[in-house]
């Protein structure tokens, strides 16, 4: 087994360990409506938005990181941001640490195809 | 020394407050008119502020009220010496920025698609610009309701700012600015006159047309 394949296995151990690691429950829905549960990393932190007026708007930055091999194994493709208003977007749902449910749309995907990791940047979805 | 307390608002402050007051009252009126016309009054709602600089926190946690924010702030003044006098009056052309913030939320359209939040934010801020410009440039406010003080208001420019590329926050926010140029006079304290000598004069036109001036002096012979 090559070092790269070992790194991908290690990625699985790091990302998907929800018992002793930082792995967290994430639910992904693709545009066709397929719903699949995953374990990965999720972030939801505050971040200032600069609208260029000289005055900031308080915002939040949310993202999830998922192992791509787990996506393929669940029968999904790599999520992408959907711009077409006539289509459903990829939906990501996870709870914050206090159990409050949050629902997001994938606005941008950053896949690392070398290591097998995809990071999804999210925006609020209702 | 200036002998009187400078206990007044300058014209630029009066105009700033007036712009905020006009927008607030007219938005309330537009919401009433929308209700009367069977339209959704929330589509006409703007939240108007003046001179605010703390970060806006209204859009942080997926709020129910997604109406745009408007912040009126005084930017600068240029004074024209040729239209002024050196003692009392300074003709001013001042810029007021009317900043608008639109919030967009991606959401299900109830059919086979969705409403994208980035487009929603742009449309919201452009709606706010539309309302603000129409109100301030309406014939009812040719002089911003301050006739005698203001003699011109003009939308110098409208700028819609692009969202930042280096960060993708979960809130979709677009900012825009209407720069409103307003011309008015500023006034400054004047010298209070001091009575030097009391003079009483009678001017009489006689029957033959002769004008006679008679002056009485309170005079004490040395």
XYZ file of C-alpha atoms in Angstrom:
348
model
C 0.000 0.000 0.000
C 1.426 3.375 -1.015
C 1.940 6.215 1.385
C -0.815 8.125 -0.379
C -3.301 5.301 0.171
C -2.228 5.108 3.806
C -2.840 8.852 4.098
C -6.358 8.392 2.717
C -7.053 5.672 5.284
C -5.693 7.918 8.022
C -8.021 10.664 6.740
C -10.923 8.291 7.330
C -9.739 7.589 10.879
C -9.404 11.308 11.616
C -12.584 12.559 9.907
C -14.991 9.801 10.786
C -14.148 9.119 14.411
C -17.125 10.499 16.318
C -16.286 8.582 19.519
C -12.834 9.834 20.463
C -12.258 12.314 17.604
C -13.911 15.394 16.146
C -16.163 13.494 13.752
C -19.697 14.863 13.704
C -22.979 13.714 12.231
C -23.787 15.370 8.888
C -26.722 14.715 6.575
C -26.321 15.406 2.869
C -29.172 15.666 0.353
C -28.357 15.720 -3.345
C -30.448 17.620 -5.952
C -32.420 14.487 -6.811
C -33.510 14.121 -3.190
C -31.222 11.286 -2.066
C -30.522 11.709 1.654
C -27.383 10.162 3.127
C -25.830 10.391 6.594
C -22.101 10.944 6.995
C -19.560 11.559 9.675
C -17.128 14.394 9.026
C -15.925 17.704 10.315
C -18.283 20.659 10.637
C -17.491 24.284 11.380
C -19.757 27.194 12.200
C -17.904 30.279 13.403
C -18.535 34.006 13.346
C -16.896 36.057 10.641
C -17.237 39.691 9.726
C -18.628 40.499 6.293
C -17.165 43.544 4.549
C -19.734 44.952 2.119
C -17.261 47.735 1.095
C -19.305 50.531 2.613
C -16.796 50.957 5.432
C -19.140 49.370 7.896
C -19.079 45.663 8.688
C -21.921 43.174 8.935
C -21.639 40.347 11.438
C -21.848 36.994 9.749
C -21.009 33.348 10.100
C -18.781 31.029 8.178
C -19.908 27.411 7.994
C -18.277 24.479 6.264
C -18.101 20.712 6.363
C -15.326 18.332 5.348
C -16.248 14.831 4.148
C -14.216 11.891 2.874
C -14.909 11.553 -0.868
C -14.668 7.754 -0.792
C -17.589 7.744 1.672
C -19.611 9.878 -0.755
C -18.991 7.473 -3.611
C -19.751 4.494 -1.359
C -23.111 6.071 -0.490
C -23.986 6.439 -4.177
C -23.454 10.198 -4.388
C -21.244 12.276 -6.632
C -19.084 15.165 -5.423
C -21.348 18.000 -4.232
C -21.143 21.330 -6.044
C -22.745 24.726 -5.656
C -25.876 24.916 -7.828
C -26.433 28.316 -9.446
C -29.417 27.351 -11.560
C -32.568 28.595 -9.852
C -34.534 25.905 -11.686
C -32.695 23.105 -9.865
C -32.516 21.987 -6.272
C -29.225 22.655 -4.510
C -27.137 20.261 -2.464
C -28.348 20.510 1.127
C -26.224 19.979 4.233
C -27.733 19.601 7.695
C -26.024 19.284 11.051
C -26.638 20.345 14.639
C -24.446 22.781 16.469
C -22.800 21.610 19.669
C -25.897 22.585 21.670
C -28.234 20.570 19.493
C -29.694 23.404 17.413
C -30.434 22.130 13.929
C -28.938 24.085 11.033
C -29.738 23.734 7.358
C -27.462 24.938 4.589
C -27.038 25.033 0.858
C -23.660 24.176 -0.657
C -22.405 27.430 -2.131
C -18.907 26.318 -3.052
C -17.065 23.001 -3.092
C -13.317 22.588 -2.716
C -12.421 18.977 -3.484
C -8.941 17.653 -2.826
C -8.843 14.762 -5.245
C -5.274 13.849 -4.302
C -6.075 13.103 -0.680
C -9.786 12.261 -1.066
C -11.276 15.099 0.942
C -13.968 17.598 -0.015
C -14.618 20.826 1.865
C -18.009 22.407 1.318
C -18.621 26.093 2.029
C -22.212 26.653 3.101
C -24.868 29.311 3.171
C -28.125 29.399 5.072
C -31.068 27.634 3.465
C -34.691 27.728 4.405
C -14.522 86.915 21.921
C -17.799 85.487 20.709
C -20.330 86.736 23.227
C -23.111 84.230 22.577
C -23.369 80.499 23.179
C -23.258 78.499 19.948
C -26.410 76.658 20.865
C -27.760 75.525 17.499
C -27.544 72.815 14.881
C -25.550 73.622 11.786
C -27.352 73.282 8.496
C -25.480 70.067 7.633
C -26.848 68.451 10.798
C -30.375 69.650 10.087
C -30.186 68.279 6.536
C -28.794 64.920 7.752
C -31.647 64.517 10.238
C -34.154 65.643 7.643
C -33.014 62.993 5.148
C -33.436 60.329 7.828
C -36.845 61.674 8.833
C -38.076 61.816 5.241
C -37.022 58.236 4.563
C -38.560 56.951 7.795
C -41.918 58.656 7.342
C -42.170 57.911 3.641
C -41.333 54.224 4.093
C -44.091 53.984 6.702
C -46.410 55.702 4.231
C -45.368 53.370 1.397
C -46.110 50.360 3.588
C -49.577 51.742 4.281
C -50.140 52.416 0.591
C -48.986 48.895 -0.248
C -51.465 47.444 2.222
C -54.241 49.557 0.719
C -53.232 48.344 -2.746
C -53.395 44.717 -1.664
C -49.633 44.237 -1.801
C -47.275 42.890 0.826
C -46.122 45.874 2.949
C -42.956 43.977 3.927
C -41.767 44.391 0.344
C -41.632 48.140 1.010
C -40.021 48.034 4.419
C -36.623 49.617 5.026
C -34.990 50.025 8.418
C -33.523 53.531 8.472
C -30.653 54.669 10.705
C -28.390 57.708 10.822
C -24.668 57.848 11.539
C -24.255 54.235 12.696
C -20.848 52.599 12.555
C -21.006 49.486 14.732
C -21.246 46.216 12.789
C -24.783 45.325 11.727
C -25.845 42.223 13.606
C -29.400 42.053 12.301
C -28.702 39.265 9.832
C -26.616 36.952 11.950
C -28.994 34.139 12.876
C -31.410 33.650 10.012
C -33.801 36.407 11.100
C -37.467 36.509 10.245
C -37.189 40.210 9.309
C -35.004 40.329 6.218
C -35.851 43.903 5.205
C -32.899 45.992 3.976
C -31.006 48.375 6.254
C -30.345 52.013 5.357
C -27.729 54.175 7.044
C -27.625 57.922 6.339
C -24.298 59.531 7.131
C -22.680 62.858 6.461
C -19.526 62.562 4.376
C -18.072 65.959 3.447
C -18.711 69.578 2.482
C -17.148 71.929 -0.026
C -17.563 75.661 0.469
C -17.759 78.102 -2.411
C -16.161 81.512 -1.692
C -17.754 83.066 -4.772
C -21.277 82.266 -3.536
C -20.584 83.283 0.058
C -19.746 86.394 2.022
C -16.755 86.671 4.315
C -18.609 87.475 7.494
C -21.837 85.557 7.820
C -22.788 82.982 5.192
C -20.867 80.084 3.638
C -22.459 78.382 0.647
C -21.952 74.643 1.047
C -22.283 71.617 -1.199
C -22.355 68.570 1.048
C -22.366 64.850 0.371
C -24.590 62.500 2.331
C -24.098 58.796 1.824
C -27.242 56.731 1.975
C -25.855 53.214 2.400
C -28.164 50.271 1.803
C -27.637 46.668 2.881
C -29.580 43.841 1.281
C -29.800 40.381 2.809
C -30.518 37.357 0.692
C -31.551 33.919 1.829
C -31.399 30.817 -0.319
C -34.667 28.981 0.026
C -36.902 26.413 -1.544
C -39.229 27.830 -4.170
C -41.903 25.245 -3.437
C -41.509 23.756 -6.886
C -38.591 22.084 -8.610
C -35.990 24.783 -7.986
C -34.787 27.244 -5.394
C -34.303 30.970 -4.881
C -30.558 31.694 -4.837
C -29.434 33.857 -1.921
C -26.767 35.755 -3.859
C -29.288 36.997 -6.400
C -31.815 37.623 -3.635
C -29.358 39.892 -1.799
C -28.590 41.874 -4.958
C -32.290 42.307 -5.736
C -33.022 43.370 -2.157
C -30.366 46.075 -2.109
C -31.411 47.328 -5.533
C -34.990 47.530 -4.314
C -33.783 49.616 -1.381
C -31.888 51.912 -3.764
C -35.016 52.273 -5.876
C -37.145 53.302 -2.911
C -34.537 55.679 -1.462
C -33.841 57.491 -4.732
C -37.508 57.804 -5.628
C -38.360 59.232 -2.215
C -35.499 61.722 -2.013
C -35.888 62.876 -5.622
C -39.689 63.097 -5.569
C -41.274 66.458 -6.350
C -42.551 66.617 -2.771
C -38.960 66.907 -1.573
C -37.435 69.244 -4.161
C -35.944 71.185 -1.235
C -35.991 68.244 1.204
C -38.793 69.997 3.047
C -36.377 72.801 4.002
C -37.211 75.521 1.509
C -35.193 78.631 2.307
C -32.289 76.569 3.605
C -31.768 73.949 0.888
C -31.764 75.062 -2.710
C -30.711 71.862 -4.456
C -30.404 68.113 -3.873
C -29.040 65.758 -6.472
C -28.084 62.057 -6.597
C -24.404 62.393 -7.394
C -23.786 58.671 -7.847
C -25.073 55.193 -7.114
C -22.603 52.388 -6.460
C -23.364 48.742 -5.808
C -20.447 46.968 -4.175
C -19.439 43.477 -5.196
C -19.375 40.804 -2.479
C -15.899 39.903 -1.270
C -14.247 37.021 -3.086
C -11.991 35.816 -0.297
C -14.711 34.766 2.123
C -17.967 32.910 1.652
C -20.071 33.549 4.721
C -23.361 31.789 5.187
C -25.181 35.136 4.935
C -25.539 36.733 1.529
C -25.080 40.494 1.962
C -24.747 43.150 -0.732
C -24.012 46.804 0.025
C -24.863 49.820 -2.124
C -24.459 53.567 -1.796
C -26.467 56.526 -3.021
C -24.345 59.676 -2.680
C -26.709 62.603 -2.335
C -25.320 66.093 -2.932
C -27.180 68.856 -1.111
C -26.546 72.596 -1.497
C -27.352 74.947 1.373
C -25.973 77.805 3.448
C -24.088 77.560 6.691
C -24.268 80.549 9.015
C -21.787 81.691 11.644
C -22.063 83.914 14.750
C -22.116 87.652 14.141
C -20.802 90.629 16.078
C -23.418 91.946 18.465
C -23.823 95.732 17.862
C -22.940 98.097 20.696
C -24.828 101.386 21.113
C -22.401 104.264 20.711
C -24.691 107.291 20.651
C -28.456 107.727 20.405
C -29.537 109.904 17.499
C -33.110 110.868 16.721
C -33.808 112.126 13.194
C -37.047 113.431 11.672
C -37.307 113.589 7.901
C -39.965 116.020 6.651
C -41.088 116.767 3.107
C -42.374 120.376 2.994
C -45.206 121.642 0.807
C -42.797 122.945 -1.812
C -41.137 119.512 -2.055
C -38.118 120.429 0.037
C -36.851 117.627 2.252
C -35.786 118.777 5.677
C -33.853 116.623 8.074
C -33.959 117.555 11.711
C -31.695 115.797 14.169
C -31.774 115.900 17.940
C -28.598 115.200 19.847
C -28.396 114.457 23.524
C -25.563 116.824 24.092
C -24.145 118.328 27.207
C -22.164 121.519 26.811
C -18.655 121.297 28.220
